[in-house]
Each structure stands twice: as C-alpha cells, then as structure tokens.
C-alpha cells in the first residue's frame, strides 16, 4: 500500500501526561493506586463517555451489544493526512478498502454490492453497507465515487455486522453513521491549508455563530481537496479524451439551528449540503507493481454531484417523551466519461451474393 505524504499547516499540541492505572481486582492493587494518586496530588483520570446513536437510541458504547467503533474528533485530529471518512476507517479491524476508489468491505462483505464500475452504471446495483450522513443515506454513487469529508465532523460510528433492523435495507454488511457538528451560539471558526506531492492540495474553512441571540444559529463549512493519480498510463495507444484521472472533492454545508424562546422544548435544524467529486474507475498498477504503471488503453472516470436538504424537528414534552420529524430532499447526477477503443483492430466490409 502506498501512502501519499503531505505537509499540513496545522499546529498540533502534544498530549498532556496521563496516569493510567490497571486494576487487577485485588485489594493491594487498589491501595497502591490510591497511594500513587496521593503522592502525585492528582485524582483519578476520568474518561469521557462515548455515546452511540446508530441504533436509533442514544446510549453508551458499554451498553451497546452491536460491534461498533466510534471515531471522535481527537482521533481525526491525530491523523493530519486524513481527508475523508474512509481514511479514518482503514485502521479499524474488520473494515477493509480494496483501493482508493470504492466502498468498504466489512467482515468480508463488499459494501458496493454485486456490481461495480461500468456494470453498476449501466445495470444498477444495491449497496450492502449503509452510510448515513446527518440523517441522509448516501446513494451508491455518493458512497463509492464520493468523498465524505471529515472536516467539521463530530463523530463517526462504524457498525460491523448486519444492521437491517435499525438502518433498514442495504445494510447487511454494516452501517457507518456520520454526525457533523451543529451550530453554536458562541462565535467560532477555523481554517486550514495543506499541500503535498502529486499536486496534493486542500483548503478548508468553518464559521459558526448566532444569527439571533439564543434563538437562531448558523454554521458554514467548506472543504476542497484534490490530487493527481499516482498511476502512470504508459501505453502508447492510451486515449485520454474527456476523462480526468485526478481525484477531486468539494464538500459544502450550511446548518441552521432554531430554538424559539416562545415555544420551550422545540428545536428545529436545517442542513443543506452540496458535493462535487471526480474519480477514476480505479487506481490499479500492473506488474511490476512497484513502478505504479498501467498499460490500459483508457481509464473511464466518474463525475458526481448532489444536493441534499434535511430538516429535523424535535419537540420535548416536559422530559417525559419527545416528538421527532424529518424531511429530506436529494438531487444527484453522475456522469461517466470514457473513450471507445479497438485495441488496434480493423474493420472489414464483405460484399457479394451468397446462396
């Protein structure tokens, strides 16, 4: 596997020293731990509770029976080279990506489904792994040829194993639940620039703050990233045409949070997102693999774009129960670019009479 080295403009603050105590279940070990805390003047280290919402009920990981891994903001911050959600999932056990283009394979089940590439484009396919982004289930094209950015993401829940009871159809392999950060009533913002080899580049910006004090808040997040392919197409007959083998991703998102003081307990959130992506069908090298070359005659590419709007409304009935409602709108388009080729063959015409 080849990793693209990048140089980030972000400044990373080193972690503070944390004392870890291993409890062996005996009284003497507990006493030693207490003595150590007394000698250093520190109290016991308290870990934040990790909550899971992918099963439609909010509870801690400890209380969740399903096999789930939660990726949090501190995990994403530690990976300066990560741009997309799939970059963070490659190190999770039982989750495999067969290449830089494609859906995850979870516990041996391919998330793309039975078809891929041109077969899926012309014949259709049904994904086997659900990817839920802020309540919107990504289509096959959004999940396979799209790039779900980790910029301004709050958490990623990875369920390994069938989730049809909680996520519905097309989740026999598992489900990936992505939550982006909500608007805040305190002004905040951040930005980043990255550059690297293969013309790798990335620019991101986020701003959040109040529009009406304590009633309406907005959050805007923009992220663009791109790079050239690491494959050299060396066939003299290679035809480029209108294809573009570079990888490009744009993710834009606007969130509005409304908490009217006239209606206590009511919370309404509107999320509008736009994505534009460009991907080759695959990034694959031919033998000898270390040269990263391919002798194919052409490489079809896919351009996808999508608009998504999700409206979430919640009304809390004095803490006893709540009413939740969600509306969604999605409009997407995927275009496949390819160049016809004959591999040097000729066309012959026969004429005459046959009896």
PDB file of C-alpha atoms in Angstrom, residues 33-296:
ATOM      1  CA  UNK A  33      -3.174   3.110  43.066  1.00  0.00           C
ATOM      2  CA  UNK A  34      -4.567   5.303  45.846  1.00  0.00           C
ATOM      3  CA  UNK A  35      -1.088   5.840  47.247  1.00  0.00           C
ATOM      4  CA  UNK A  36       0.195   6.824  43.818  1.00  0.00           C
ATOM      5  CA  UNK A  37      -2.614   9.359  43.421  1.00  0.00           C
ATOM      6  CA  UNK A  38      -1.888  10.797  46.861  1.00  0.00           C
ATOM      7  CA  UNK A  39       1.829  11.121  46.159  1.00  0.00           C
ATOM      8  CA  UNK A  40       1.328  12.945  42.869  1.00  0.00           C
ATOM      9  CA  UNK A  41      -1.531  15.084  44.101  1.00  0.00           C
ATOM     10  CA  UNK A  42      -3.718  14.050  41.175  1.00  0.00           C
ATOM     11  CA  UNK A  43      -7.135  12.494  41.250  1.00  0.00           C
ATOM     12  CA  UNK A  44      -8.185   9.505  39.150  1.00  0.00           C
ATOM     13  CA  UNK A  45      -8.339  10.141  35.405  1.00  0.00           C
ATOM     14  CA  UNK A  46     -11.950  10.349  34.204  1.00  0.00           C
ATOM     15  CA  UNK A  47     -12.653   9.305  30.623  1.00  0.00           C
ATOM     16  CA  UNK A  48     -15.443  10.892  28.602  1.00  0.00           C
ATOM     17  CA  UNK A  49     -18.425   8.643  27.970  1.00  0.00           C
ATOM     18  CA  UNK A  50     -18.703   7.597  24.320  1.00  0.00           C
ATOM     19  CA  UNK A  51     -22.310   7.563  23.111  1.00  0.00           C
ATOM     20  CA  UNK A  52     -23.822   5.704  20.161  1.00  0.00           C
ATOM     21  CA  UNK A  53     -26.934   6.792  18.231  1.00  0.00           C
ATOM     22  CA  UNK A  54     -26.858   4.485  15.200  1.00  0.00           C
ATOM     23  CA  UNK A  55     -29.425   2.097  16.673  1.00  0.00           C
ATOM     24  CA  UNK A  56     -31.996   4.917  16.994  1.00  0.00           C
ATOM     25  CA  UNK A  57     -31.441   5.025  20.766  1.00  0.00           C
ATOM     26  CA  UNK A  58     -28.749   7.131  22.403  1.00  0.00           C
ATOM     27  CA  UNK A  59     -26.661   5.063  24.803  1.00  0.00           C
ATOM     28  CA  UNK A  60     -23.057   4.436  25.738  1.00  0.00           C
ATOM     29  CA  UNK A  61     -20.735   2.037  23.938  1.00  0.00           C
ATOM     30  CA  UNK A  62     -20.633  -0.059  27.105  1.00  0.00           C
ATOM     31  CA  UNK A  63     -24.397  -0.597  26.880  1.00  0.00           C
ATOM     32  CA  UNK A  64     -24.386  -1.362  23.129  1.00  0.00           C
ATOM     33  CA  UNK A  65     -24.421  -5.038  22.161  1.00  0.00           C
ATOM     34  CA  UNK A  66     -23.518  -4.493  18.497  1.00  0.00           C
ATOM     35  CA  UNK A  67     -19.902  -4.482  17.366  1.00  0.00           C
ATOM     36  CA  UNK A  68     -19.272  -0.752  16.960  1.00  0.00           C
ATOM     37  CA  UNK A  69     -16.284   1.584  16.863  1.00  0.00           C
ATOM     38  CA  UNK A  70     -16.697   5.324  17.421  1.00  0.00           C
ATOM     39  CA  UNK A  71     -14.210   7.722  15.812  1.00  0.00           C
ATOM     40  CA  UNK A  72     -14.098  11.023  17.712  1.00  0.00           C
ATOM     41  CA  UNK A  73     -12.643  14.475  16.875  1.00  0.00           C
ATOM     42  CA  UNK A  74      -9.408  13.805  18.758  1.00  0.00           C
ATOM     43  CA  UNK A  75      -8.879  10.703  16.614  1.00  0.00           C
ATOM     44  CA  UNK A  76      -9.318  12.747  13.439  1.00  0.00           C
ATOM     45  CA  UNK A  77      -7.006  15.488  14.696  1.00  0.00           C
ATOM     46  CA  UNK A  78      -4.261  12.923  15.259  1.00  0.00           C
ATOM     47  CA  UNK A  79      -4.403  11.967  11.561  1.00  0.00           C
ATOM     48  CA  UNK A  80      -3.245  15.083   9.717  1.00  0.00           C
ATOM     49  CA  UNK A  81      -3.121  13.147   6.435  1.00  0.00           C
ATOM     50  CA  UNK A  82      -6.766  12.016   6.630  1.00  0.00           C
ATOM     51  CA  UNK A  83      -9.211  13.860   4.396  1.00  0.00           C
ATOM     52  CA  UNK A  84     -12.212  11.588   4.070  1.00  0.00           C
ATOM     53  CA  UNK A  85     -14.124   9.263   6.332  1.00  0.00           C
ATOM     54  CA  UNK A  86     -12.669   6.202   4.616  1.00  0.00           C
ATOM     55  CA  UNK A  87      -9.158   7.410   5.538  1.00  0.00           C
ATOM     56  CA  UNK A  88     -10.139   7.085   9.207  1.00  0.00           C
ATOM     57  CA  UNK A  89     -11.738   3.661   8.736  1.00  0.00           C
ATOM     58  CA  UNK A  90      -8.758   1.896   7.154  1.00  0.00           C
ATOM     59  CA  UNK A  91      -7.211   1.162  10.555  1.00  0.00           C
ATOM     60  CA  UNK A  92     -10.391  -0.297  12.085  1.00  0.00           C
ATOM     61  CA  UNK A  93     -10.353  -4.104  12.444  1.00  0.00           C
ATOM     62  CA  UNK A  94     -12.707  -5.987  10.077  1.00  0.00           C
ATOM     63  CA  UNK A  95     -13.007  -2.952   7.762  1.00  0.00           C
ATOM     64  CA  UNK A  96     -11.024  -3.076   4.510  1.00  0.00           C
ATOM     65  CA  UNK A  97     -10.831  -0.788   1.475  1.00  0.00           C
ATOM     66  CA  UNK A  98      -9.567  -2.596  -1.624  1.00  0.00           C
ATOM     67  CA  UNK A  99      -8.340   0.623  -3.201  1.00  0.00           C
ATOM     68  CA  UNK A 100      -8.572   4.393  -3.195  1.00  0.00           C
ATOM     69  CA  UNK A 101     -11.905   4.177  -5.055  1.00  0.00           C
ATOM     70  CA  UNK A 102     -14.710   2.029  -3.696  1.00  0.00           C
ATOM     71  CA  UNK A 103     -16.876   1.166  -0.728  1.00  0.00           C
ATOM     72  CA  UNK A 104     -15.727  -0.592   2.454  1.00  0.00           C
ATOM     73  CA  UNK A 105     -15.584  -4.358   2.826  1.00  0.00           C
ATOM     74  CA  UNK A 106     -16.934  -5.095   6.299  1.00  0.00           C
ATOM     75  CA  UNK A 107     -16.231  -8.555   7.683  1.00  0.00           C
ATOM     76  CA  UNK A 108     -15.792  -9.946   4.182  1.00  0.00           C
ATOM     77  CA  UNK A 109     -18.956  -8.428   2.690  1.00  0.00           C
ATOM     78  CA  UNK A 110     -18.351  -5.909  -0.090  1.00  0.00           C
ATOM     79  CA  UNK A 111     -20.304  -2.737   0.586  1.00  0.00           C
ATOM     80  CA  UNK A 112     -20.576  -1.949  -3.147  1.00  0.00           C
ATOM     81  CA  UNK A 113     -22.908  -4.829  -3.842  1.00  0.00           C
ATOM     82  CA  UNK A 114     -22.837  -7.253  -6.746  1.00  0.00           C
ATOM     83  CA  UNK A 115     -21.861  -4.717  -9.440  1.00  0.00           C
ATOM     84  CA  UNK A 116     -19.207  -2.030  -9.665  1.00  0.00           C
ATOM     85  CA  UNK A 117     -17.831   0.457 -12.189  1.00  0.00           C
ATOM     86  CA  UNK A 118     -19.495   0.345 -15.610  1.00  0.00           C
ATOM     87  CA  UNK A 119     -21.566  -2.681 -14.583  1.00  0.00           C
ATOM     88  CA  UNK A 120     -23.174  -0.650 -11.813  1.00  0.00           C
ATOM     89  CA  UNK A 121     -23.532   2.404 -14.063  1.00  0.00           C
ATOM     90  CA  UNK A 122     -25.395   0.590 -16.844  1.00  0.00           C
ATOM     91  CA  UNK A 123     -27.044  -2.241 -14.919  1.00  0.00           C
ATOM     92  CA  UNK A 124     -27.505  -0.725 -11.478  1.00  0.00           C
ATOM     93  CA  UNK A 125     -26.578  -2.159  -8.104  1.00  0.00           C
ATOM     94  CA  UNK A 126     -27.686  -2.200  -4.494  1.00  0.00           C
ATOM     95  CA  UNK A 127     -25.081  -1.344  -1.837  1.00  0.00           C
ATOM     96  CA  UNK A 128     -24.639  -3.695   1.106  1.00  0.00           C
ATOM     97  CA  UNK A 129     -23.360  -1.111   3.594  1.00  0.00           C
ATOM     98  CA  UNK A 130     -25.320   1.962   4.647  1.00  0.00           C
ATOM     99  CA  UNK A 131     -23.572   5.322   5.043  1.00  0.00           C
ATOM    100  CA  UNK A 132     -25.719   7.843   6.891  1.00  0.00           C
ATOM    101  CA  UNK A 133     -24.602  11.484   6.804  1.00  0.00           C
ATOM    102  CA  UNK A 134     -26.636  13.734   9.106  1.00  0.00           C
ATOM    103  CA  UNK A 135     -29.708  11.573   8.537  1.00  0.00           C
ATOM    104  CA  UNK A 136     -29.261  11.259   4.763  1.00  0.00           C
ATOM    105  CA  UNK A 137     -28.450   7.796   3.398  1.00  0.00           C
ATOM    106  CA  UNK A 138     -25.843   8.150   0.676  1.00  0.00           C
ATOM    107  CA  UNK A 139     -26.574   6.597  -2.697  1.00  0.00           C
ATOM    108  CA  UNK A 140     -24.219   4.115  -4.337  1.00  0.00           C
ATOM    109  CA  UNK A 141     -22.520   6.899  -6.315  1.00  0.00           C
ATOM    110  CA  UNK A 142     -22.146   9.170  -3.306  1.00  0.00           C
ATOM    111  CA  UNK A 143     -20.588   6.438  -1.185  1.00  0.00           C
ATOM    112  CA  UNK A 144     -18.380   4.785  -3.837  1.00  0.00           C
ATOM    113  CA  UNK A 145     -17.252   7.683  -6.039  1.00  0.00           C
ATOM    114  CA  UNK A 146     -17.885  10.429  -3.500  1.00  0.00           C
ATOM    115  CA  UNK A 147     -15.711  11.682  -0.704  1.00  0.00           C
ATOM    116  CA  UNK A 148     -17.371  12.221   2.677  1.00  0.00           C
ATOM    117  CA  UNK A 149     -15.073  14.806   4.228  1.00  0.00           C
ATOM    118  CA  UNK A 150     -14.034  14.616   7.887  1.00  0.00           C
ATOM    119  CA  UNK A 151     -13.818  18.400   8.048  1.00  0.00           C
ATOM    120  CA  UNK A 152     -16.060  19.666  10.867  1.00  0.00           C
ATOM    121  CA  UNK A 153     -17.263  16.136  11.669  1.00  0.00           C
ATOM    122  CA  UNK A 154     -18.255  15.410  15.271  1.00  0.00           C
ATOM    123  CA  UNK A 155     -18.228  11.598  15.259  1.00  0.00           C
ATOM    124  CA  UNK A 156     -18.255   8.520  13.026  1.00  0.00           C
ATOM    125  CA  UNK A 157     -19.929   5.311  14.210  1.00  0.00           C
ATOM    126  CA  UNK A 158     -18.888   2.117  12.436  1.00  0.00           C
ATOM    127  CA  UNK A 159     -21.207  -0.862  12.935  1.00  0.00           C
ATOM    128  CA  UNK A 160     -19.702  -4.163  11.831  1.00  0.00           C
ATOM    129  CA  UNK A 161     -22.345  -6.732  11.005  1.00  0.00           C
ATOM    130  CA  UNK A 162     -25.969  -6.652   9.786  1.00  0.00           C
ATOM    131  CA  UNK A 163     -27.927  -3.549  10.781  1.00  0.00           C
ATOM    132  CA  UNK A 164     -31.167  -4.100   8.861  1.00  0.00           C
ATOM    133  CA  UNK A 165     -33.313  -3.835  11.999  1.00  0.00           C
ATOM    134  CA  UNK A 166     -32.003  -0.332  12.763  1.00  0.00           C
ATOM    135  CA  UNK A 167     -30.898   1.038   9.368  1.00  0.00           C
ATOM    136  CA  UNK A 168     -33.283  -0.743   7.009  1.00  0.00           C
ATOM    137  CA  UNK A 169     -32.440  -2.462   3.741  1.00  0.00           C
ATOM    138  CA  UNK A 170     -28.992  -2.440   2.125  1.00  0.00           C
ATOM    139  CA  UNK A 171     -27.096  -2.719   5.421  1.00  0.00           C
ATOM    140  CA  UNK A 172     -26.338  -6.444   5.567  1.00  0.00           C
ATOM    141  CA  UNK A 173     -22.590  -5.691   5.794  1.00  0.00           C
ATOM    142  CA  UNK A 174     -22.934  -2.938   8.372  1.00  0.00           C
ATOM    143  CA  UNK A 175     -23.521   0.774   8.688  1.00  0.00           C
ATOM    144  CA  UNK A 176     -21.464   3.947   9.011  1.00  0.00           C
ATOM    145  CA  UNK A 177     -23.125   6.860  10.813  1.00  0.00           C
ATOM    146  CA  UNK A 178     -21.526  10.287  10.335  1.00  0.00           C
ATOM    147  CA  UNK A 179     -22.517  13.247  12.527  1.00  0.00           C
ATOM    148  CA  UNK A 180     -21.294  16.719  11.629  1.00  0.00           C
ATOM    149  CA  UNK A 181     -21.073  19.493  14.204  1.00  0.00           C
ATOM    150  CA  UNK A 182     -24.145  21.596  14.938  1.00  0.00           C
ATOM    151  CA  UNK A 183     -24.331  25.411  15.015  1.00  0.00           C
ATOM    152  CA  UNK A 184     -23.297  27.122  18.238  1.00  0.00           C
ATOM    153  CA  UNK A 185     -24.429  30.332  19.907  1.00  0.00           C
ATOM    154  CA  UNK A 186     -20.797  31.260  20.535  1.00  0.00           C
ATOM    155  CA  UNK A 187     -18.752  32.589  17.650  1.00  0.00           C
ATOM    156  CA  UNK A 188     -16.060  30.199  16.475  1.00  0.00           C
ATOM    157  CA  UNK A 189     -14.140  29.486  13.313  1.00  0.00           C
ATOM    158  CA  UNK A 190     -11.166  27.631  11.894  1.00  0.00           C
ATOM    159  CA  UNK A 191      -9.309  27.152   8.624  1.00  0.00           C
ATOM    160  CA  UNK A 192      -6.540  25.018   7.204  1.00  0.00           C
ATOM    161  CA  UNK A 193      -4.283  24.720   4.155  1.00  0.00           C
ATOM    162  CA  UNK A 194      -2.400  21.611   3.056  1.00  0.00           C
ATOM    163  CA  UNK A 195      -0.058  20.825   0.176  1.00  0.00           C
ATOM    164  CA  UNK A 196       1.990  17.816  -0.833  1.00  0.00           C
ATOM    165  CA  UNK A 197       3.371  15.757  -3.666  1.00  0.00           C
ATOM    166  CA  UNK A 198       1.278  14.587  -6.632  1.00  0.00           C
ATOM    167  CA  UNK A 199      -0.090  18.155  -6.652  1.00  0.00           C
ATOM    168  CA  UNK A 200      -1.953  17.312  -3.480  1.00  0.00           C
ATOM    169  CA  UNK A 201      -3.812  20.296  -2.064  1.00  0.00           C
ATOM    170  CA  UNK A 202      -6.533  21.039   0.432  1.00  0.00           C
ATOM    171  CA  UNK A 203      -8.299  24.153   1.713  1.00  0.00           C
ATOM    172  CA  UNK A 204     -10.967  24.207   4.411  1.00  0.00           C
ATOM    173  CA  UNK A 205     -12.859  26.838   6.366  1.00  0.00           C
ATOM    174  CA  UNK A 206     -15.606  26.821   9.001  1.00  0.00           C
ATOM    175  CA  UNK A 207     -17.556  29.532  10.788  1.00  0.00           C
ATOM    176  CA  UNK A 208     -20.317  29.241  13.390  1.00  0.00           C
ATOM    177  CA  UNK A 209     -22.199  31.789  15.450  1.00  0.00           C
ATOM    178  CA  UNK A 210     -25.540  33.300  16.428  1.00  0.00           C
ATOM    179  CA  UNK A 211     -27.885  35.000  13.984  1.00  0.00           C
ATOM    180  CA  UNK A 212     -30.492  35.833  16.637  1.00  0.00           C
ATOM    181  CA  UNK A 213     -29.347  35.668  20.247  1.00  0.00           C
ATOM    182  CA  UNK A 214     -30.286  32.342  21.853  1.00  0.00           C
ATOM    183  CA  UNK A 215     -32.791  31.572  19.097  1.00  0.00           C
ATOM    184  CA  UNK A 216     -31.131  31.131  15.702  1.00  0.00           C
ATOM    185  CA  UNK A 217     -27.573  29.994  14.978  1.00  0.00           C
ATOM    186  CA  UNK A 218     -25.787  29.151  11.728  1.00  0.00           C
ATOM    187  CA  UNK A 219     -22.755  27.083  10.776  1.00  0.00           C
ATOM    188  CA  UNK A 220     -20.963  27.066   7.410  1.00  0.00           C
ATOM    189  CA  UNK A 221     -18.291  24.507   6.490  1.00  0.00           C
ATOM    190  CA  UNK A 222     -16.422  24.312   3.165  1.00  0.00           C
ATOM    191  CA  UNK A 223     -13.758  21.788   2.211  1.00  0.00           C
ATOM    192  CA  UNK A 224     -11.903  21.203  -1.063  1.00  0.00           C
ATOM    193  CA  UNK A 225      -9.218  18.597  -1.680  1.00  0.00           C
ATOM    194  CA  UNK A 226      -7.573  17.109  -4.739  1.00  0.00           C
ATOM    195  CA  UNK A 227      -4.531  15.321  -6.076  1.00  0.00           C
ATOM    196  CA  UNK A 228      -3.202  13.721  -9.241  1.00  0.00           C
ATOM    197  CA  UNK A 229      -3.399   9.964  -9.664  1.00  0.00           C
ATOM    198  CA  UNK A 230      -0.300   8.027  -8.633  1.00  0.00           C
ATOM    199  CA  UNK A 231      -0.625   5.701 -11.674  1.00  0.00           C
ATOM    200  CA  UNK A 232       1.336   6.340 -14.881  1.00  0.00           C
ATOM    201  CA  UNK A 233      -0.541   5.246 -18.017  1.00  0.00           C
ATOM    202  CA  UNK A 234       2.315   4.187 -20.298  1.00  0.00           C
ATOM    203  CA  UNK A 235       0.505   2.541 -23.221  1.00  0.00           C
ATOM    204  CA  UNK A 236       1.396   4.438 -26.439  1.00  0.00           C
ATOM    205  CA  UNK A 237      -2.216   3.977 -27.593  1.00  0.00           C
ATOM    206  CA  UNK A 238      -3.656   5.388 -24.367  1.00  0.00           C
ATOM    207  CA  UNK A 239      -6.595   7.688 -25.119  1.00  0.00           C
ATOM    208  CA  UNK A 240      -7.445  10.386 -22.589  1.00  0.00           C
ATOM    209  CA  UNK A 241     -10.351  12.122 -24.293  1.00  0.00           C
ATOM    210  CA  UNK A 242     -12.521  13.955 -21.756  1.00  0.00           C
ATOM    211  CA  UNK A 243     -11.506  11.702 -18.872  1.00  0.00           C
ATOM    212  CA  UNK A 244      -9.811  13.144 -15.789  1.00  0.00           C
ATOM    213  CA  UNK A 245      -7.975  10.620 -13.604  1.00  0.00           C
ATOM    214  CA  UNK A 246      -7.283  13.137 -10.851  1.00  0.00           C
ATOM    215  CA  UNK A 247      -9.196  12.872  -7.575  1.00  0.00           C
ATOM    216  CA  UNK A 248     -11.174  15.974  -6.610  1.00  0.00           C
ATOM    217  CA  UNK A 249     -13.665  16.545  -3.798  1.00  0.00           C
ATOM    218  CA  UNK A 250     -15.727  19.547  -2.768  1.00  0.00           C
ATOM    219  CA  UNK A 251     -18.000  19.447   0.271  1.00  0.00           C
ATOM    220  CA  UNK A 252     -20.105  22.442   1.280  1.00  0.00           C
ATOM    221  CA  UNK A 253     -22.574  22.502   4.136  1.00  0.00           C
ATOM    222  CA  UNK A 254     -24.819  25.095   5.797  1.00  0.00           C
ATOM    223  CA  UNK A 255     -26.640  24.352   9.045  1.00  0.00           C
ATOM    224  CA  UNK A 256     -29.313  26.402  10.800  1.00  0.00           C
ATOM    225  CA  UNK A 257     -30.430  25.737  14.385  1.00  0.00           C
ATOM    226  CA  UNK A 258     -33.658  27.317  15.654  1.00  0.00           C
ATOM    227  CA  UNK A 259     -34.677  27.185  19.318  1.00  0.00           C
ATOM    228  CA  UNK A 260     -37.590  29.654  19.691  1.00  0.00           C
ATOM    229  CA  UNK A 261     -37.978  31.067  23.177  1.00  0.00           C
ATOM    230  CA  UNK A 262     -41.729  31.380  22.595  1.00  0.00           C
ATOM    231  CA  UNK A 263     -42.036  27.575  22.321  1.00  0.00           C
ATOM    232  CA  UNK A 264     -39.919  25.931  25.040  1.00  0.00           C
ATOM    233  CA  UNK A 265     -38.784  22.423  24.143  1.00  0.00           C
ATOM    234  CA  UNK A 266     -38.928  22.974  20.368  1.00  0.00           C
ATOM    235  CA  UNK A 267     -35.725  22.567  18.356  1.00  0.00           C
ATOM    236  CA  UNK A 268     -35.538  22.686  14.570  1.00  0.00           C
ATOM    237  CA  UNK A 269     -32.441  22.092  12.451  1.00  0.00           C
ATOM    238  CA  UNK A 270     -31.981  22.502   8.698  1.00  0.00           C
ATOM    239  CA  UNK A 271     -28.947  21.047   6.894  1.00  0.00           C
ATOM    240  CA  UNK A 272     -28.214  21.895   3.256  1.00  0.00           C
ATOM    241  CA  UNK A 273     -25.200  20.171   1.683  1.00  0.00           C
ATOM    242  CA  UNK A 274     -23.609  20.119  -1.765  1.00  0.00           C
ATOM    243  CA  UNK A 275     -20.918  17.739  -3.013  1.00  0.00           C
ATOM    244  CA  UNK A 276     -18.899  17.532  -6.232  1.00  0.00           C
ATOM    245  CA  UNK A 277     -16.456  14.705  -6.845  1.00  0.00           C
ATOM    246  CA  UNK A 278     -14.278  13.286  -9.609  1.00  0.00           C
ATOM    247  CA  UNK A 279     -12.827   9.775  -9.560  1.00  0.00           C
ATOM    248  CA  UNK A 280     -11.252   7.270 -11.964  1.00  0.00           C
ATOM    249  CA  UNK A 281     -12.872   3.849 -12.103  1.00  0.00           C
ATOM    250  CA  UNK A 282      -9.883   2.519 -10.183  1.00  0.00           C
ATOM    251  CA  UNK A 283      -6.265   3.255  -9.344  1.00  0.00           C
ATOM    252  CA  UNK A 284      -4.550  -0.040 -10.152  1.00  0.00           C
ATOM    253  CA  UNK A 285      -0.970  -0.840 -11.146  1.00  0.00           C
ATOM    254  CA  UNK A 286       0.146  -3.673 -13.429  1.00  0.00           C
ATOM    255  CA  UNK A 287       3.221  -5.872 -12.793  1.00  0.00           C
ATOM    256  CA  UNK A 288       5.831  -4.910 -11.737  1.00  0.00           C
ATOM    257  CA  UNK A 289       3.692  -3.144  -9.152  1.00  0.00           C
ATOM    258  CA  UNK A 290       6.458  -1.037  -7.643  1.00  0.00           C
ATOM    259  CA  UNK A 291       6.622   1.057 -10.841  1.00  0.00           C
ATOM    260  CA  UNK A 292       2.982   2.132 -10.426  1.00  0.00           C
ATOM    261  CA  UNK A 293       2.266   1.821 -14.144  1.00  0.00           C
ATOM    262  CA  UNK A 294      -0.753   0.662 -16.105  1.00  0.00           C
ATOM    263  CA  UNK A 295      -0.904  -0.281 -19.809  1.00  0.00           C
ATOM    264  CA  UNK A 296      -4.653   0.034 -20.257  1.00  0.00           C
TER     265      UNK A 296
END
